């Protein structure tokens, strides 16, 4: 199985995950895709970006994977939903890419973050990259919605220094309305991480009129506080930077008229988490 076609000409490095990328893996036969997913010898990446200070501790290299089973109404990277929109990348090429950054990441107390899309859609590929990163002494983070957390064995989890878990909404009905899927697998993954003492950050996106109910936020805050392994909560303001991708992909975007939350609303949400004893920003 080889990397094919025009995709090999596309640079893995992107200035930003907001670069739109589509159809880069379309040349690959379906049998190769299936065998890549099963073996992890090849994966699909939207891009690598460098120098991120917001995707984990220190300065990060972020590997943006493609493929996601959710359809969050506010997703700012819908081009990452489809596996084949990504660049087919042999695992050894991805490891070589990470090796280039190894020394710099150590100096900057950073590491590599696997984000997406949903990285656990390509769990075997990600596990190989996590294992290789740890062997190189690189701090590892996965940013995930947790839905496929059971795909990671306990031994796999030992190669993850930090899980950044997105908790999108509180209550199954609201969660399904926002993401298209049920909430319980995400919560079960959080509980399992807590039982194993794995460190976690929670990420919550504040969307006016959609996720800003104070009782719902308190529900997430109480759940997170009870886990005992949550080092930090990031309350992220909804923004419209991804809207053009919905338009370019001809997807129906329901949040056209939604404004980013005010500074005061953001602070109120942060305080709800802090009131439960959590470190929140
Ligand atoms: S889980 Fe992330 S990548 Fe998937 S739809 Fe939601 S916001 Fe987008």
CSV table of C-alpha atoms and ligand atoms in Angstrom, one decimal:
chain,number,residue,atom,x,y,z
A,1,UNK,CA,0.0,0.0,0.0
A,2,UNK,CA,1.5,3.3,-1.0
A,3,UNK,CA,0.7,7.0,-0.6
A,4,UNK,CA,-0.9,7.9,-3.9
A,5,UNK,CA,-1.6,10.6,-6.5
A,6,UNK,CA,-1.7,14.3,-5.9
A,7,UNK,CA,-2.0,13.9,-2.1
A,8,UNK,CA,1.8,13.2,-1.9
A,9,UNK,CA,2.4,16.7,-3.4
A,10,UNK,CA,0.5,18.4,-0.6
A,11,UNK,CA,2.5,19.7,2.3
A,12,UNK,CA,1.7,18.0,5.6
A,13,UNK,CA,2.3,21.3,7.3
A,14,UNK,CA,-0.5,23.9,7.2
A,15,UNK,CA,-0.5,27.5,8.4
A,16,UNK,CA,-3.7,26.8,10.3
A,17,UNK,CA,-6.3,24.0,10.7
A,18,UNK,CA,-8.7,26.6,9.1
A,19,UNK,CA,-7.1,25.8,5.7
A,20,UNK,CA,-9.8,23.9,3.9
A,21,UNK,CA,-8.7,20.5,2.5
A,22,UNK,CA,-10.9,18.1,0.6
A,23,UNK,CA,-10.6,14.9,-1.5
A,24,UNK,CA,-6.9,14.3,-0.9
A,25,UNK,CA,-7.4,10.6,-0.2
A,26,UNK,CA,-9.9,9.9,-3.0
A,27,UNK,CA,-7.3,8.0,-5.2
A,28,UNK,CA,-6.9,5.3,-2.6
A,29,UNK,CA,-8.8,2.1,-3.3
A,30,UNK,CA,-11.4,1.1,-0.6
A,31,UNK,CA,-9.5,-2.1,0.3
A,32,UNK,CA,-6.4,0.0,1.1
A,33,UNK,CA,-8.4,2.3,3.3
A,34,UNK,CA,-9.8,-0.6,5.2
A,35,UNK,CA,-6.5,-2.2,5.6
A,36,UNK,CA,-4.9,1.1,6.7
A,37,UNK,CA,-7.6,1.5,9.4
A,38,UNK,CA,-7.1,-2.1,10.6
A,39,UNK,CA,-3.3,-2.0,10.7
A,40,UNK,CA,-2.5,1.6,11.5
A,41,UNK,CA,0.3,1.5,8.9
A,42,UNK,CA,-1.3,4.4,7.1
A,43,UNK,CA,-3.5,7.2,8.3
A,44,UNK,CA,-5.3,10.3,7.0
A,45,UNK,CA,-4.2,13.7,8.1
A,46,UNK,CA,-5.7,17.1,7.4
A,47,UNK,CA,-2.3,18.6,8.3
A,48,UNK,CA,0.4,19.2,10.9
A,49,UNK,CA,0.5,22.7,12.5
A,50,UNK,CA,3.3,23.9,14.7
A,51,UNK,CA,3.7,26.4,17.5
A,52,UNK,CA,0.2,26.0,19.1
A,53,UNK,CA,0.0,27.3,22.6
A,54,UNK,CA,-3.7,26.3,23.1
A,55,UNK,CA,-3.8,22.5,22.4
A,56,UNK,CA,-2.1,21.2,25.5
A,57,UNK,CA,0.7,22.2,27.8
A,58,UNK,CA,3.6,24.2,26.4
A,59,UNK,CA,4.1,24.7,22.7
A,60,UNK,CA,2.6,21.9,20.6
A,61,UNK,CA,2.8,20.3,17.3
A,62,UNK,CA,-0.8,19.3,16.4
A,63,UNK,CA,-1.6,16.5,14.0
A,64,UNK,CA,-5.1,17.1,12.7
A,65,UNK,CA,-6.7,13.8,11.7
A,66,UNK,CA,-9.7,13.4,9.4
A,67,UNK,CA,-12.8,11.4,10.1
A,68,UNK,CA,-15.5,12.2,12.7
A,69,UNK,CA,-18.7,10.4,13.5
A,70,UNK,CA,-20.3,13.4,15.1
A,71,UNK,CA,-21.9,16.4,13.4
A,72,UNK,CA,-21.6,19.2,15.9
A,73,UNK,CA,-23.7,22.2,14.8
A,74,UNK,CA,-20.8,24.5,15.7
A,75,UNK,CA,-18.0,22.4,14.2
A,76,UNK,CA,-15.4,24.7,12.7
A,77,UNK,CA,-13.6,22.0,10.8
A,78,UNK,CA,-16.3,20.1,8.8
A,79,UNK,CA,-13.8,19.3,6.1
A,80,UNK,CA,-12.2,16.9,8.7
A,81,UNK,CA,-15.5,14.9,9.0
A,82,UNK,CA,-14.6,12.8,5.9
A,83,UNK,CA,-11.7,10.4,6.2
A,84,UNK,CA,-10.7,10.7,2.6
A,85,UNK,CA,-10.5,14.5,2.7
A,86,UNK,CA,-7.2,13.9,4.5
A,87,UNK,CA,-3.8,13.2,3.1
A,88,UNK,CA,-2.9,9.5,3.2
A,89,UNK,CA,0.3,9.3,5.2
A,90,UNK,CA,2.4,6.3,5.9
A,91,UNK,CA,2.9,5.9,9.7
A,92,UNK,CA,6.7,6.1,9.2
A,93,UNK,CA,6.4,9.4,7.4
A,94,UNK,CA,4.3,10.8,10.2
A,95,UNK,CA,6.9,9.6,12.8
A,96,UNK,CA,9.7,11.2,10.8
A,97,UNK,CA,7.8,14.4,10.8
A,98,UNK,CA,7.4,14.3,14.6
A,99,UNK,CA,11.1,13.4,15.0
A,100,UNK,CA,12.0,16.8,13.4
A,101,UNK,CA,10.3,18.6,16.2
A,102,UNK,CA,11.5,16.4,19.1
A,103,UNK,CA,14.3,18.7,20.5
A,104,UNK,CA,12.4,21.9,20.1
A,105,UNK,CA,9.3,20.5,21.8
A,106,UNK,CA,11.5,19.4,24.8
A,107,UNK,CA,13.0,22.9,25.1
A,108,UNK,CA,9.6,24.5,25.0
A,109,UNK,CA,8.1,22.0,27.5
A,110,UNK,CA,5.6,21.0,24.8
A,111,UNK,CA,4.6,17.9,22.9
A,112,UNK,CA,2.4,16.5,20.2
A,113,UNK,CA,-1.4,16.7,20.2
A,114,UNK,CA,-3.5,14.5,18.1
A,115,UNK,CA,-6.7,16.3,17.3
A,116,UNK,CA,-9.2,16.3,14.4
A,117,UNK,CA,-11.8,15.4,13.3
A,118,UNK,CA,-11.9,12.7,15.9
A,119,UNK,CA,-8.5,11.0,16.2
A,120,UNK,CA,-9.9,7.7,17.6
A,121,UNK,CA,-11.6,7.1,14.3
A,122,UNK,CA,-8.1,6.0,13.3
A,123,UNK,CA,-7.2,4.4,16.6
A,124,UNK,CA,-4.6,2.0,15.3
A,125,UNK,CA,-2.7,4.7,13.5
A,126,UNK,CA,-2.9,7.0,16.5
A,127,UNK,CA,-1.7,4.3,18.9
A,128,UNK,CA,1.4,3.8,16.7
A,129,UNK,CA,2.1,7.5,16.7
A,130,UNK,CA,1.5,7.7,20.5
A,131,UNK,CA,3.9,4.8,21.1
A,132,UNK,CA,6.6,6.2,18.8
A,133,UNK,CA,6.2,9.7,20.4
A,134,UNK,CA,6.6,8.3,23.9
A,135,UNK,CA,9.7,6.3,22.7
A,136,UNK,CA,11.2,9.6,21.5
A,137,UNK,CA,10.4,11.3,24.9
A,138,UNK,CA,7.7,13.5,23.4
A,139,UNK,CA,4.8,14.5,25.7
A,140,UNK,CA,1.5,13.2,24.2
A,141,UNK,CA,-2.0,14.5,24.2
A,142,UNK,CA,-5.2,13.4,22.4
A,143,UNK,CA,-8.0,15.8,21.9
A,144,UNK,CA,-11.1,13.7,21.6
A,145,UNK,CA,-14.9,13.6,22.0
A,146,UNK,CA,-14.4,10.3,23.9
A,147,UNK,CA,-17.0,8.4,21.9
A,148,UNK,CA,-14.6,5.7,20.8
A,149,UNK,CA,-12.6,5.7,24.0
A,150,UNK,CA,-13.1,2.0,24.4
A,151,UNK,CA,-10.9,1.4,21.4
A,152,UNK,CA,-7.9,2.2,23.5
A,153,UNK,CA,-6.7,-0.5,25.8
A,154,UNK,CA,-5.3,0.3,29.2
A,155,UNK,CA,-1.8,-0.2,27.8
A,156,UNK,CA,-2.6,2.3,25.0
A,157,UNK,CA,-3.8,4.8,27.5
A,158,UNK,CA,-0.4,4.5,29.3
A,159,UNK,CA,1.1,6.2,26.2
A,160,UNK,CA,-1.2,9.2,26.6
A,161,UNK,CA,0.1,11.8,29.0
A,162,UNK,CA,-3.0,14.0,28.7
A,163,UNK,CA,-6.6,13.6,27.4
A,164,UNK,CA,-8.4,16.8,26.3
A,165,UNK,CA,-12.0,15.7,26.4
A,166,UNK,CA,-14.7,17.7,24.7
A,167,UNK,CA,-17.9,17.7,26.7
A,168,UNK,CA,-20.3,19.4,24.4
A,169,UNK,CA,-23.6,19.5,26.2
A,170,UNK,CA,-25.3,18.2,29.3
A,171,UNK,CA,-28.2,15.7,29.1
A,172,UNK,CA,-28.7,13.1,26.4
A,173,UNK,CA,-31.4,15.0,24.5
A,174,UNK,CA,-29.4,18.2,24.2
A,175,UNK,CA,-26.3,16.3,23.4
A,176,UNK,CA,-28.0,14.4,20.5
A,177,UNK,CA,-29.5,17.6,19.2
A,178,UNK,CA,-26.1,19.3,19.2
A,179,UNK,CA,-23.8,16.4,18.0
A,180,UNK,CA,-26.1,13.8,16.6
A,181,UNK,CA,-24.9,11.1,19.1
A,182,UNK,CA,-25.6,10.1,22.7
A,183,UNK,CA,-23.5,11.4,25.6
A,184,UNK,CA,-22.9,8.3,27.6
A,185,UNK,CA,-19.8,6.9,25.9
A,186,UNK,CA,-18.0,10.2,26.5
A,187,UNK,CA,-18.9,10.1,30.2
A,188,UNK,CA,-17.9,6.5,30.5
A,189,UNK,CA,-14.5,7.3,28.9
A,190,UNK,CA,-14.1,10.2,31.4
A,191,UNK,CA,-14.9,7.8,34.3
A,192,UNK,CA,-12.5,5.2,33.0
A,193,UNK,CA,-9.7,7.8,32.8
A,194,UNK,CA,-10.4,8.9,36.3
A,195,UNK,CA,-10.3,5.3,37.6
A,196,UNK,CA,-6.9,4.8,35.9
A,197,UNK,CA,-5.6,8.2,37.3
A,198,UNK,CA,-5.0,9.5,33.8
A,199,UNK,CA,-4.8,13.3,33.6
A,200,UNK,CA,-7.5,15.2,31.8
A,201,UNK,CA,-8.5,18.6,30.6
A,202,UNK,CA,-12.1,19.3,29.8
A,203,UNK,CA,-13.0,21.5,26.8
A,204,UNK,CA,-16.4,23.1,26.6
A,205,UNK,CA,-17.6,25.4,23.8
A,206,UNK,CA,-20.0,28.2,24.9
A,207,UNK,CA,-22.5,28.9,22.2
A,208,UNK,CA,-25.2,31.6,23.0
A,209,UNK,CA,-28.7,30.0,22.9
A,210,UNK,CA,-27.3,26.5,22.4
A,211,UNK,CA,-25.0,25.6,25.3
A,212,UNK,CA,-25.3,28.5,27.7
A,213,UNK,CA,-27.9,27.2,30.1
A,214,UNK,CA,-26.4,27.7,33.6
A,215,UNK,CA,-27.9,24.5,35.0
A,216,UNK,CA,-26.5,22.5,32.1
A,217,UNK,CA,-23.1,24.0,32.6
A,218,UNK,CA,-23.3,23.3,36.3
A,219,UNK,CA,-24.1,19.7,35.4
A,220,UNK,CA,-20.9,19.4,33.4
A,221,UNK,CA,-19.0,21.2,36.1
A,222,UNK,CA,-20.2,18.9,38.9
A,223,UNK,CA,-19.5,15.8,36.8
A,224,UNK,CA,-16.0,17.0,36.0
A,225,UNK,CA,-15.2,18.0,39.6
A,226,UNK,CA,-16.4,14.6,40.9
A,227,UNK,CA,-13.9,12.8,38.6
A,228,UNK,CA,-10.9,14.0,40.5
A,229,UNK,CA,-8.5,13.8,37.5
A,230,UNK,CA,-9.4,17.1,35.8
A,231,UNK,CA,-6.5,19.5,35.9
A,232,UNK,CA,-8.1,22.3,33.9
A,233,UNK,CA,-11.3,23.3,32.1
A,234,UNK,CA,-11.1,25.5,29.0
A,235,UNK,CA,-14.3,27.4,28.2
A,236,UNK,CA,-14.0,28.2,24.5
A,237,UNK,CA,-16.1,31.0,22.9
A,238,UNK,CA,-18.0,30.0,19.9
A,239,UNK,CA,-16.8,31.8,16.8
A,240,UNK,CA,-17.6,32.0,13.1
A,241,UNK,CA,-14.1,31.2,11.6
A,242,UNK,CA,-15.3,27.9,10.2
A,243,UNK,CA,-18.5,29.2,8.6
A,244,UNK,CA,-16.9,29.5,5.1
A,245,UNK,CA,-16.1,25.8,5.2
A,246,UNK,CA,-19.8,24.9,5.7
A,247,UNK,CA,-20.6,27.1,2.7
A,248,UNK,CA,-17.8,25.7,0.5
A,249,UNK,CA,-18.8,22.1,1.4
A,250,UNK,CA,-22.5,23.0,0.7
A,251,UNK,CA,-23.5,21.9,4.1
A,252,UNK,CA,-26.5,23.4,5.9
A,253,UNK,CA,-25.2,25.6,8.7
A,254,UNK,CA,-27.7,26.3,11.4
A,255,UNK,CA,-25.7,28.9,13.3
A,256,UNK,CA,-25.4,31.7,10.7
A,257,UNK,CA,-27.0,34.3,13.0
A,258,UNK,CA,-25.3,33.3,16.2
A,259,UNK,CA,-22.9,35.8,17.7
A,260,UNK,CA,-19.9,34.8,19.8
A,261,UNK,CA,-20.6,35.0,23.5
A,262,UNK,CA,-19.9,38.3,25.4
A,263,UNK,CA,-16.9,38.5,27.6
A,264,UNK,CA,-19.4,38.6,30.6
A,265,UNK,CA,-21.1,35.4,29.5
A,266,UNK,CA,-17.8,33.7,29.1
A,267,UNK,CA,-16.7,34.8,32.6
A,268,UNK,CA,-20.0,33.6,34.1
A,269,UNK,CA,-19.5,30.1,32.5
A,270,UNK,CA,-15.9,30.0,33.8
A,271,UNK,CA,-17.2,30.9,37.3
A,272,UNK,CA,-19.6,28.0,37.3
A,273,UNK,CA,-16.7,25.6,36.8
A,274,UNK,CA,-14.6,27.4,39.4
A,275,UNK,CA,-17.4,27.2,41.9
A,276,UNK,CA,-17.0,23.4,41.8
A,277,UNK,CA,-13.4,23.8,42.7
A,278,UNK,CA,-12.0,23.3,39.2
A,279,UNK,CA,-9.3,25.4,37.5
A,280,UNK,CA,-11.0,27.0,34.6
A,281,UNK,CA,-10.1,29.6,32.0
B,1,LIG,S1,-16.5,16.2,17.5
B,1,LIG,FE1,-15.1,17.9,16.9
B,1,LIG,S2,-14.6,17.4,14.7
B,1,LIG,FE2,-16.4,16.1,15.3
B,1,LIG,S3,-18.2,17.3,14.6
B,1,LIG,FE3,-17.8,17.8,16.7
B,1,LIG,S4,-16.5,19.6,16.7
B,1,LIG,FE4,-16.4,18.7,14.7
